[in-house]
């Protein structure tokens, strides 16, 4: 298998563009189908969290794109603070064990946090890559 072959098995989606948030805000991504992907990695790349600021990131799911989303059990990242910043962490979502649609909810409290969130999806073949871009 060549590197080009390996690349064809992945679909990358930017869930939240790299940015600095300077006030308390909550961001929710658009709905994205986690199928037909085999599994999805959610990568949270946290830069600086300033002073008393906090960043909370969690996964929510639903059977329909426009339905009522509920928290994924075990789908919350440990809260990011000034003592827990400058890191990349991941959550692994096995698509067959989840509802069809996923959203990521990010909440900045007490201002000032810089971060980005990306989904890396392992697809079963190149014909199944869903390249929908999510925006928060």
mmCIF file of N, CA and C in Angstrom:
data_model
loop_
_atom_site.group_PDB
_atom_site.id
_atom_site.type_symbol
_atom_site.label_atom_id
_atom_site.label_comp_id
_atom_site.label_asym_id
_atom_site.label_seq_id
_atom_site.Cartn_x
_atom_site.Cartn_y
_atom_site.Cartn_z
ATOM 1 N N UNK A 1 0.842 -1.172 0.000
ATOM 2 C CA UNK A 1 0.000 0.000 0.000
ATOM 3 C C UNK A 1 0.893 1.243 0.000
ATOM 4 N N UNK A 2 0.591 2.177 -0.873
ATOM 5 C CA UNK A 2 1.352 3.417 -0.945
ATOM 6 C C UNK A 2 0.712 4.466 -0.049
ATOM 7 N N UNK A 3 1.420 5.566 0.158
ATOM 8 C CA UNK A 3 0.869 6.672 0.938
ATOM 9 C C UNK A 3 -0.399 7.211 0.278
ATOM 10 N N UNK A 4 -0.430 7.263 -1.035
ATOM 11 C CA UNK A 4 -1.629 7.727 -1.746
ATOM 12 C C UNK A 4 -2.805 6.793 -1.481
ATOM 13 N N UNK A 5 -2.550 5.487 -1.403
ATOM 14 C CA UNK A 5 -3.614 4.541 -1.079
ATOM 15 C C UNK A 5 -4.144 4.789 0.331
ATOM 16 N N UNK A 6 -3.244 4.998 1.274
ATOM 17 C CA UNK A 6 -3.633 5.242 2.656
ATOM 18 C C UNK A 6 -4.456 6.523 2.776
ATOM 19 N N UNK A 7 -4.041 7.568 2.068
ATOM 20 C CA UNK A 7 -4.742 8.848 2.110
ATOM 21 C C UNK A 7 -6.190 8.709 1.656
ATOM 22 N N UNK A 8 -6.463 7.808 0.725
ATOM 23 C CA UNK A 8 -7.814 7.658 0.189
ATOM 24 C C UNK A 8 -8.791 7.085 1.213
ATOM 25 N N UNK A 9 -8.294 6.594 2.329
ATOM 26 C CA UNK A 9 -9.166 6.035 3.356
ATOM 27 C C UNK A 9 -9.612 7.064 4.393
ATOM 28 N N UNK A 10 -9.144 8.311 4.280
ATOM 29 C CA UNK A 10 -9.457 9.323 5.280
ATOM 30 C C UNK A 10 -10.190 10.515 4.677
ATOM 31 N N UNK A 11 -11.101 11.081 5.457
ATOM 32 C CA UNK A 11 -11.752 12.336 5.107
ATOM 33 C C UNK A 11 -11.543 13.275 6.293
ATOM 34 N N UNK A 12 -11.000 14.455 6.037
ATOM 35 C CA UNK A 12 -10.711 15.416 7.098
ATOM 36 C C UNK A 12 -11.733 16.537 7.030
ATOM 37 N N UNK A 13 -12.291 16.906 8.187
ATOM 38 C CA UNK A 13 -13.280 17.973 8.250
ATOM 39 C C UNK A 13 -12.896 18.947 9.354
ATOM 40 N N UNK A 14 -12.826 20.210 9.011
ATOM 41 C CA UNK A 14 -12.555 21.246 10.009
ATOM 42 C C UNK A 14 -13.870 21.571 10.703
ATOM 43 N N UNK A 15 -13.966 21.286 11.999
ATOM 44 C CA UNK A 15 -15.198 21.542 12.735
ATOM 45 C C UNK A 15 -15.248 22.961 13.276
ATOM 46 N N UNK A 16 -14.094 23.468 13.657
ATOM 47 C CA UNK A 16 -14.008 24.846 14.131
ATOM 48 C C UNK A 16 -12.650 25.377 13.711
ATOM 49 N N UNK A 17 -12.640 26.401 12.878
ATOM 50 C CA UNK A 17 -11.391 26.967 12.382
ATOM 51 C C UNK A 17 -10.546 27.497 13.533
ATOM 52 N N UNK A 18 -9.220 27.447 13.393
ATOM 53 C CA UNK A 18 -8.359 28.007 14.443
ATOM 54 C C UNK A 18 -8.731 29.470 14.702
ATOM 55 N N UNK A 19 -8.984 29.768 15.948
ATOM 56 C CA UNK A 19 -9.393 31.125 16.292
ATOM 57 C C UNK A 19 -9.117 31.408 17.754
ATOM 58 N N UNK A 20 -9.139 32.662 18.095
ATOM 59 C CA UNK A 20 -9.050 33.078 19.487
ATOM 60 C C UNK A 20 -10.399 33.660 19.862
ATOM 61 N N UNK A 21 -11.000 33.122 20.907
ATOM 62 C CA UNK A 21 -12.287 33.595 21.394
ATOM 63 C C UNK A 21 -12.018 34.489 22.591
ATOM 64 N N UNK A 22 -12.537 35.698 22.567
ATOM 65 C CA UNK A 22 -12.224 36.662 23.622
ATOM 66 C C UNK A 22 -13.407 36.993 24.518
ATOM 67 N N UNK A 23 -14.489 36.263 24.396
ATOM 68 C CA UNK A 23 -15.624 36.467 25.283
ATOM 69 C C UNK A 23 -16.347 35.136 25.461
ATOM 70 N N UNK A 24 -17.163 35.054 26.493
ATOM 71 C CA UNK A 24 -17.900 33.822 26.764
ATOM 72 C C UNK A 24 -18.851 33.531 25.611
ATOM 73 N N UNK A 25 -18.713 32.339 25.025
ATOM 74 C CA UNK A 25 -19.541 31.950 23.883
ATOM 75 C C UNK A 25 -19.684 30.444 23.844
ATOM 76 N N UNK A 26 -20.778 29.975 23.238
ATOM 77 C CA UNK A 26 -20.969 28.554 22.968
ATOM 78 C C UNK A 26 -21.106 28.380 21.465
ATOM 79 N N UNK A 27 -20.417 27.391 20.929
ATOM 80 C CA UNK A 27 -20.433 27.083 19.497
ATOM 81 C C UNK A 27 -20.916 25.653 19.317
ATOM 82 N N UNK A 28 -21.819 25.462 18.368
ATOM 83 C CA UNK A 28 -22.290 24.114 18.044
ATOM 84 C C UNK A 28 -22.096 23.889 16.554
ATOM 85 N N UNK A 29 -21.443 22.788 16.209
ATOM 86 C CA UNK A 29 -21.205 22.495 14.801
ATOM 87 C C UNK A 29 -22.507 22.126 14.102
ATOM 88 N N UNK A 30 -22.507 22.197 12.795
ATOM 89 C CA UNK A 30 -23.613 21.668 12.013
ATOM 90 C C UNK A 30 -23.647 20.156 12.203
ATOM 91 N N UNK A 31 -24.781 19.554 11.923
ATOM 92 C CA UNK A 31 -24.895 18.094 12.001
ATOM 93 C C UNK A 31 -24.080 17.460 10.881
ATOM 94 N N UNK A 32 -23.426 16.381 11.197
ATOM 95 C CA UNK A 32 -22.708 15.616 10.192
ATOM 96 C C UNK A 32 -22.974 14.139 10.422
ATOM 97 N N UNK A 33 -23.174 13.443 9.347
ATOM 98 C CA UNK A 33 -23.394 12.009 9.454
ATOM 99 C C UNK A 33 -22.064 11.319 9.730
ATOM 100 N N UNK A 34 -22.021 10.513 10.770
ATOM 101 C CA UNK A 34 -20.796 9.767 11.063
ATOM 102 C C UNK A 34 -20.761 8.458 10.282
ATOM 103 N N UNK A 35 -21.787 8.216 9.508
ATOM 104 C CA UNK A 35 -21.785 7.053 8.631
ATOM 105 C C UNK A 35 -21.757 7.533 7.199
ATOM 106 N N UNK A 36 -21.154 6.898 6.287
ATOM 107 C CA UNK A 36 -20.690 5.525 6.315
ATOM 108 C C UNK A 36 -19.263 5.350 6.846
ATOM 109 N N UNK A 37 -18.706 6.332 7.502
ATOM 110 C CA UNK A 37 -17.358 6.183 8.044
ATOM 111 C C UNK A 37 -17.333 5.022 9.027
ATOM 112 N N UNK A 38 -16.206 4.344 9.089
ATOM 113 C CA UNK A 38 -16.029 3.249 10.033
ATOM 114 C C UNK A 38 -15.810 3.804 11.436
ATOM 115 N N UNK A 39 -14.952 4.792 11.544
ATOM 116 C CA UNK A 39 -14.729 5.460 12.812
ATOM 117 C C UNK A 39 -14.257 6.882 12.553
ATOM 118 N N UNK A 40 -14.423 7.718 13.558
ATOM 119 C CA UNK A 40 -14.069 9.130 13.450
ATOM 120 C C UNK A 40 -13.238 9.520 14.657
ATOM 121 N N UNK A 41 -12.164 10.254 14.421
ATOM 122 C CA UNK A 41 -11.386 10.839 15.503
ATOM 123 C C UNK A 41 -11.704 12.318 15.550
ATOM 124 N N UNK A 42 -12.039 12.817 16.728
ATOM 125 C CA UNK A 42 -12.238 14.245 16.935
ATOM 126 C C UNK A 42 -10.962 14.757 17.580
ATOM 127 N N UNK A 43 -10.280 15.690 16.916
ATOM 128 C CA UNK A 43 -9.028 16.245 17.419
ATOM 129 C C UNK A 43 -9.278 17.653 17.938
ATOM 130 N N UNK A 44 -8.968 17.877 19.192
ATOM 131 C CA UNK A 44 -9.098 19.194 19.807
ATOM 132 C C UNK A 44 -7.691 19.737 20.001
ATOM 133 N N UNK A 45 -7.386 20.829 19.321
ATOM 134 C CA UNK A 45 -6.069 21.457 19.392
ATOM 135 C C UNK A 45 -6.228 22.769 20.156
ATOM 136 N N UNK A 46 -5.750 22.773 21.400
ATOM 137 C CA UNK A 46 -5.929 23.934 22.274
ATOM 138 C C UNK A 46 -4.623 24.702 22.340
ATOM 139 N N UNK A 47 -4.697 25.994 22.047
ATOM 140 C CA UNK A 47 -3.549 26.874 22.207
ATOM 141 C C UNK A 47 -3.538 27.407 23.617
ATOM 142 N N UNK A 48 -3.718 28.695 23.767
ATOM 143 C CA UNK A 48 -3.682 29.324 25.082
ATOM 144 C C UNK A 48 -5.081 29.496 25.646
ATOM 145 N N UNK A 49 -5.217 29.211 26.927
ATOM 146 C CA UNK A 49 -6.404 29.571 27.696
ATOM 147 C C UNK A 49 -5.904 30.573 28.733
ATOM 148 N N UNK A 50 -6.423 31.787 28.674
ATOM 149 C CA UNK A 50 -5.879 32.899 29.451
ATOM 150 C C UNK A 50 -6.564 33.040 30.810
ATOM 151 N N UNK A 51 -5.788 33.292 31.821
ATOM 152 C CA UNK A 51 -6.198 33.630 33.186
ATOM 153 C C UNK A 51 -7.286 32.688 33.694
ATOM 154 N N UNK A 52 -8.485 33.203 33.935
ATOM 155 C CA UNK A 52 -9.564 32.392 34.507
ATOM 156 C C UNK A 52 -10.424 31.731 33.434
ATOM 157 N N UNK A 53 -10.039 31.852 32.178
ATOM 158 C CA UNK A 53 -10.837 31.290 31.096
ATOM 159 C C UNK A 53 -10.905 29.771 31.160
ATOM 160 N N UNK A 54 -11.989 29.222 30.621
ATOM 161 C CA UNK A 54 -12.142 27.771 30.507
ATOM 162 C C UNK A 54 -12.704 27.442 29.135
ATOM 163 N N UNK A 55 -12.425 26.241 28.676
ATOM 164 C CA UNK A 55 -12.969 25.723 27.428
ATOM 165 C C UNK A 55 -13.502 24.325 27.702
ATOM 166 N N UNK A 56 -14.777 24.124 27.396
ATOM 167 C CA UNK A 56 -15.398 22.804 27.524
ATOM 168 C C UNK A 56 -15.785 22.329 26.133
ATOM 169 N N UNK A 57 -15.500 21.064 25.839
ATOM 170 C CA UNK A 57 -15.823 20.471 24.549
ATOM 171 C C UNK A 57 -16.526 19.146 24.813
ATOM 172 N N UNK A 58 -17.673 18.953 24.132
ATOM 173 C CA UNK A 58 -18.384 17.690 24.281
ATOM 174 C C UNK A 58 -19.004 17.280 22.957
ATOM 175 N N UNK A 59 -19.298 15.989 22.848
ATOM 176 C CA UNK A 59 -19.944 15.435 21.675
ATOM 177 C C UNK A 59 -21.409 15.186 21.987
ATOM 178 N N UNK A 60 -22.269 15.470 21.002
ATOM 179 C CA UNK A 60 -23.699 15.177 21.120
ATOM 180 C C UNK A 60 -24.108 14.362 19.902
ATOM 181 N N UNK A 61 -25.238 13.641 20.003
ATOM 182 C CA UNK A 61 -25.665 12.771 18.908
ATOM 183 C C UNK A 61 -27.169 12.746 18.777
ATOM 184 N N UNK A 62 -27.619 12.316 17.580
ATOM 185 C CA UNK A 62 -29.051 12.256 17.290
ATOM 186 C C UNK A 62 -29.269 11.302 16.121
ATOM 187 N N UNK A 63 -30.472 10.724 16.034
ATOM 188 C CA UNK A 63 -30.793 9.832 14.919
ATOM 189 C C UNK A 63 -31.083 10.591 13.627
ATOM 190 N N UNK A 64 -31.485 11.878 13.754
ATOM 191 C CA UNK A 64 -31.800 12.690 12.586
ATOM 192 C C UNK A 64 -30.992 13.989 12.638
ATOM 193 N N UNK A 65 -30.715 14.549 11.483
ATOM 194 C CA UNK A 65 -29.872 15.748 11.414
ATOM 195 C C UNK A 65 -30.478 16.929 12.153
ATOM 196 N N UNK A 66 -31.797 17.070 12.085
ATOM 197 C CA UNK A 66 -32.434 18.249 12.693
ATOM 198 C C UNK A 66 -33.193 17.924 13.972
ATOM 199 N N UNK A 67 -32.894 16.790 14.588
ATOM 200 C CA UNK A 67 -33.580 16.374 15.807
ATOM 201 C C UNK A 67 -32.989 16.993 17.060
ATOM 202 N N UNK A 68 -33.395 16.461 18.195
ATOM 203 C CA UNK A 68 -32.904 16.915 19.493
ATOM 204 C C UNK A 68 -31.666 16.093 19.848
ATOM 205 N N UNK A 69 -30.558 16.778 20.049
ATOM 206 C CA UNK A 69 -29.284 16.114 20.335
ATOM 207 C C UNK A 69 -29.108 15.896 21.828
ATOM 208 N N UNK A 70 -28.543 14.752 22.167
ATOM 209 C CA UNK A 70 -28.230 14.435 23.561
ATOM 210 C C UNK A 70 -26.724 14.211 23.684
ATOM 211 N N UNK A 71 -26.222 14.423 24.887
ATOM 212 C CA UNK A 71 -24.790 14.234 25.128
ATOM 213 C C UNK A 71 -24.405 12.776 24.909
ATOM 214 N N UNK A 72 -23.251 12.568 24.304
ATOM 215 C CA UNK A 72 -22.671 11.234 24.168
ATOM 216 C C UNK A 72 -22.091 10.871 25.533
ATOM 217 N N UNK A 73 -22.495 9.729 26.068
ATOM 218 C CA UNK A 73 -21.966 9.280 27.354
ATOM 219 C C UNK A 73 -20.454 9.087 27.204
ATOM 220 N N UNK A 74 -19.698 9.743 28.065
ATOM 221 C CA UNK A 74 -18.239 9.669 27.984
ATOM 222 C C UNK A 74 -17.662 10.539 26.880
ATOM 223 N N UNK A 75 -18.484 11.408 26.273
ATOM 224 C CA UNK A 75 -18.050 12.211 25.142
ATOM 225 C C UNK A 75 -17.594 13.614 25.479
ATOM 226 N N UNK A 76 -17.362 13.886 26.755
ATOM 227 C CA UNK A 76 -16.870 15.215 27.148
ATOM 228 C C UNK A 76 -15.364 15.151 27.378
ATOM 229 N N UNK A 77 -14.671 16.129 26.852
ATOM 230 C CA UNK A 77 -13.238 16.257 27.100
ATOM 231 C C UNK A 77 -13.048 16.890 28.474
ATOM 232 N N UNK A 78 -11.951 16.585 29.139
ATOM 233 C CA UNK A 78 -11.631 17.238 30.403
ATOM 234 C C UNK A 78 -11.479 18.733 30.154
ATOM 235 N N UNK A 79 -12.043 19.537 31.034
ATOM 236 C CA UNK A 79 -12.046 20.987 30.853
ATOM 237 C C UNK A 79 -10.628 21.533 30.665
ATOM 238 N N UNK A 80 -10.510 22.462 29.710
ATOM 239 C CA UNK A 80 -9.228 23.123 29.441
ATOM 240 C C UNK A 80 -9.170 24.427 30.229
ATOM 241 N N UNK A 81 -8.037 24.670 30.872
ATOM 242 C CA UNK A 81 -7.790 25.882 31.640
ATOM 243 C C UNK A 81 -6.372 26.357 31.335
ATOM 244 N N UNK A 82 -5.943 27.441 31.975
ATOM 245 C CA UNK A 82 -4.579 27.928 31.741
ATOM 246 C C UNK A 82 -3.542 26.894 32.166
ATOM 247 N N UNK A 83 -3.903 25.993 33.068
ATOM 248 C CA UNK A 83 -2.992 24.927 33.494
ATOM 249 C C UNK A 83 -3.111 23.672 32.645
ATOM 250 N N UNK A 84 -4.085 23.636 31.752
ATOM 251 C CA UNK A 84 -4.301 22.482 30.872
ATOM 252 C C UNK A 84 -4.468 22.953 29.431
ATOM 253 N N UNK A 85 -3.602 23.821 28.953
ATOM 254 C CA UNK A 85 -3.702 24.282 27.566
ATOM 255 C C UNK A 85 -2.476 23.818 26.794
ATOM 256 N N UNK A 86 -2.309 24.329 25.570
ATOM 257 C CA UNK A 86 -1.194 23.942 24.689
ATOM 258 C C UNK A 86 -1.096 22.431 24.530
ATOM 259 N N UNK A 87 -2.162 21.827 24.017
ATOM 260 C CA UNK A 87 -2.192 20.379 23.849
ATOM 261 C C UNK A 87 -3.144 19.981 22.723
ATOM 262 N N UNK A 88 -2.968 18.761 22.250
ATOM 263 C CA UNK A 88 -3.884 18.156 21.284
ATOM 264 C C UNK A 88 -4.422 16.884 21.921
ATOM 265 N N UNK A 89 -5.742 16.738 21.934
ATOM 266 C CA UNK A 89 -6.366 15.538 22.485
ATOM 267 C C UNK A 89 -7.376 15.007 21.482
ATOM 268 N N UNK A 90 -7.679 13.712 21.584
ATOM 269 C CA UNK A 90 -8.586 13.087 20.628
ATOM 270 C C UNK A 90 -9.684 12.302 21.340
ATOM 271 N N UNK A 91 -10.791 12.150 20.648
ATOM 272 C CA UNK A 91 -11.867 11.242 21.053
ATOM 273 C C UNK A 91 -12.137 10.340 19.862
ATOM 274 N N UNK A 92 -12.253 9.061 20.090
ATOM 275 C CA UNK A 92 -12.504 8.088 19.023
ATOM 276 C C UNK A 92 -13.977 7.705 19.037
ATOM 277 N N UNK A 93 -14.642 7.872 17.904
ATOM 278 C CA UNK A 93 -16.058 7.543 17.763
ATOM 279 C C UNK A 93 -16.170 6.356 16.809
ATOM 280 N N UNK A 94 -16.663 5.230 17.325
ATOM 281 C CA UNK A 94 -16.930 4.064 16.474
ATOM 282 C C UNK A 94 -18.340 4.252 15.924
ATOM 283 N N UNK A 95 -18.445 4.457 14.635
ATOM 284 C CA UNK A 95 -19.707 4.863 14.021
ATOM 285 C C UNK A 95 -20.840 3.876 14.248
ATOM 286 N N UNK A 96 -20.553 2.592 14.259
ATOM 287 C CA UNK A 96 -21.619 1.603 14.424
ATOM 288 C C UNK A 96 -22.166 1.574 15.844
ATOM 289 N N UNK A 97 -21.469 2.214 16.779
ATOM 290 C CA UNK A 97 -21.913 2.252 18.175
ATOM 291 C C UNK A 97 -22.592 3.566 18.530
ATOM 292 N N UNK A 98 -22.770 4.455 17.570
ATOM 293 C CA UNK A 98 -23.321 5.786 17.808
ATOM 294 C C UNK A 98 -24.570 5.980 16.965
ATOM 295 N N UNK A 99 -25.329 7.007 17.310
ATOM 296 C CA UNK A 99 -26.437 7.420 16.452
ATOM 297 C C UNK A 99 -25.839 8.002 15.185
ATOM 298 N N UNK A 100 -26.672 8.215 14.174
ATOM 299 C CA UNK A 100 -26.161 8.567 12.847
ATOM 300 C C UNK A 100 -25.519 9.948 12.766
ATOM 301 N N UNK A 101 -26.000 10.920 13.531
ATOM 302 C CA UNK A 101 -25.502 12.286 13.411
ATOM 303 C C UNK A 101 -24.801 12.736 14.687
ATOM 304 N N UNK A 102 -23.785 13.537 14.494
ATOM 305 C CA UNK A 102 -22.949 14.016 15.584
ATOM 306 C C UNK A 102 -22.796 15.527 15.468
ATOM 307 N N UNK A 103 -22.765 16.203 16.612
ATOM 308 C CA UNK A 103 -22.404 17.615 16.688
ATOM 309 C C UNK A 103 -21.370 17.770 17.799
ATOM 310 N N UNK A 104 -20.509 18.762 17.649
ATOM 311 C CA UNK A 104 -19.549 19.090 18.689
ATOM 312 C C UNK A 104 -19.956 20.430 19.291
ATOM 313 N N UNK A 105 -20.026 20.483 20.611
ATOM 314 C CA UNK A 105 -20.397 21.702 21.318
ATOM 315 C C UNK A 105 -19.179 22.177 22.098
ATOM 316 N N UNK A 106 -18.785 23.428 21.869
ATOM 317 C CA UNK A 106 -17.629 24.030 22.548
ATOM 318 C C UNK A 106 -18.104 25.272 23.290
ATOM 319 N N UNK A 107 -17.734 25.363 24.564
ATOM 320 C CA UNK A 107 -18.153 26.499 25.379
ATOM 321 C C UNK A 107 -16.928 27.155 26.000
ATOM 322 N N UNK A 108 -16.770 28.448 25.726
ATOM 323 C CA UNK A 108 -15.709 29.241 26.344
ATOM 324 C C UNK A 108 -16.366 30.080 27.428
ATOM 325 N N UNK A 109 -15.836 29.996 28.651
ATOM 326 C CA UNK A 109 -16.353 30.791 29.762
ATOM 327 C C UNK A 109 -15.259 31.732 30.246
ATOM 328 N N UNK A 110 -15.645 32.875 30.709
ATOM 329 C CA UNK A 110 -14.712 33.869 31.229
ATOM 330 C C UNK A 110 -13.668 34.286 30.200
ATOM 331 N N UNK A 111 -14.051 34.219 28.921
ATOM 332 C CA UNK A 111 -13.232 34.750 27.830
ATOM 333 C C UNK A 111 -11.964 33.985 27.509
ATOM 334 N N UNK A 112 -11.283 34.439 26.498
ATOM 335 C CA UNK A 112 -9.926 34.096 26.076
ATOM 336 C C UNK A 112 -9.501 32.630 26.036
ATOM 337 N N UNK A 113 -9.734 32.015 24.901
ATOM 338 C CA UNK A 113 -9.203 30.689 24.606
ATOM 339 C C UNK A 113 -8.966 30.619 23.104
ATOM 340 N N UNK A 114 -7.898 29.965 22.698
ATOM 341 C CA UNK A 114 -7.652 29.740 21.272
ATOM 342 C C UNK A 114 -7.620 28.240 21.035
ATOM 343 N N UNK A 115 -8.348 27.799 20.001
ATOM 344 C CA UNK A 115 -8.442 26.361 19.746
ATOM 345 C C UNK A 115 -8.979 26.104 18.345
ATOM 346 N N UNK A 116 -8.834 24.873 17.899
ATOM 347 C CA UNK A 116 -9.473 24.402 16.679
ATOM 348 C C UNK A 116 -9.931 22.973 16.932
ATOM 349 N N UNK A 117 -10.934 22.543 16.177
ATOM 350 C CA UNK A 117 -11.445 21.184 16.307
ATOM 351 C C UNK A 117 -11.604 20.610 14.906
ATOM 352 N N UNK A 118 -11.098 19.400 14.728
ATOM 353 C CA UNK A 118 -11.101 18.747 13.425
ATOM 354 C C UNK A 118 -11.611 17.321 13.576
ATOM 355 N N UNK A 119 -12.322 16.829 12.569
ATOM 356 C CA UNK A 119 -12.739 15.427 12.524
ATOM 357 C C UNK A 119 -11.922 14.724 11.448
ATOM 358 N N UNK A 120 -11.325 13.613 11.804
ATOM 359 C CA UNK A 120 -10.588 12.761 10.871
ATOM 360 C C UNK A 120 -11.368 11.465 10.775
ATOM 361 N N UNK A 121 -11.972 11.233 9.608
ATOM 362 C CA UNK A 121 -12.852 10.072 9.434
ATOM 363 C C UNK A 121 -12.176 8.991 8.629
ATOM 364 N N UNK A 122 -12.177 7.782 9.167
ATOM 365 C CA UNK A 122 -11.690 6.610 8.444
ATOM 366 C C UNK A 122 -12.871 6.040 7.686
ATOM 367 N N UNK A 123 -12.819 6.108 6.374
ATOM 368 C CA UNK A 123 -13.924 5.631 5.552
ATOM 369 C C UNK A 123 -13.605 4.238 5.042
ATOM 370 N N UNK A 124 -14.632 3.494 4.673
ATOM 371 C CA UNK A 124 -14.434 2.118 4.243
ATOM 372 C C UNK A 124 -13.823 2.027 2.856
ATOM 373 N N UNK A 125 -14.099 3.010 2.018
ATOM 374 C CA UNK A 125 -13.465 3.097 0.708
ATOM 375 C C UNK A 125 -13.626 4.523 0.208
ATOM 376 N N UNK A 126 -12.946 4.878 -0.872
ATOM 377 C CA UNK A 126 -12.958 6.259 -1.335
ATOM 378 C C UNK A 126 -14.334 6.723 -1.780
ATOM 379 N N UNK A 127 -15.188 5.831 -2.191
ATOM 380 C CA UNK A 127 -16.528 6.212 -2.618
ATOM 381 C C UNK A 127 -17.433 6.620 -1.481
ATOM 382 N N UNK A 128 -17.031 6.336 -0.243
ATOM 383 C CA UNK A 128 -17.864 6.648 0.909
ATOM 384 C C UNK A 128 -17.424 7.903 1.649
ATOM 385 N N UNK A 129 -16.452 8.609 1.154
ATOM 386 C CA UNK A 129 -15.963 9.798 1.875
ATOM 387 C C UNK A 129 -17.013 10.894 1.835
ATOM 388 N N UNK A 130 -17.436 11.335 3.010
ATOM 389 C CA UNK A 130 -18.378 12.444 3.125
ATOM 390 C C UNK A 130 -17.563 13.680 3.453
ATOM 391 N N UNK A 131 -17.504 14.619 2.530
ATOM 392 C CA UNK A 131 -16.616 15.765 2.716
ATOM 393 C C UNK A 131 -17.370 17.021 3.125
ATOM 394 N N UNK A 132 -18.525 16.864 3.747
ATOM 395 C CA UNK A 132 -19.275 18.018 4.238
ATOM 396 C C UNK A 132 -18.432 18.791 5.231
ATOM 397 N N UNK A 133 -18.311 20.101 5.061
ATOM 398 C CA UNK A 133 -17.558 20.926 5.994
ATOM 399 C C UNK A 133 -18.484 21.412 7.099
ATOM 400 N N UNK A 134 -18.029 21.278 8.325
ATOM 401 C CA UNK A 134 -18.816 21.742 9.461
ATOM 402 C C UNK A 134 -18.342 23.118 9.871
ATOM 403 N N UNK A 135 -19.262 23.987 10.212
ATOM 404 C CA UNK A 135 -18.877 25.307 10.708
ATOM 405 C C UNK A 135 -19.594 25.559 12.017
ATOM 406 N N UNK A 136 -18.917 26.230 12.911
ATOM 407 C CA UNK A 136 -19.517 26.554 14.205
ATOM 408 C C UNK A 136 -19.952 27.990 14.230
#
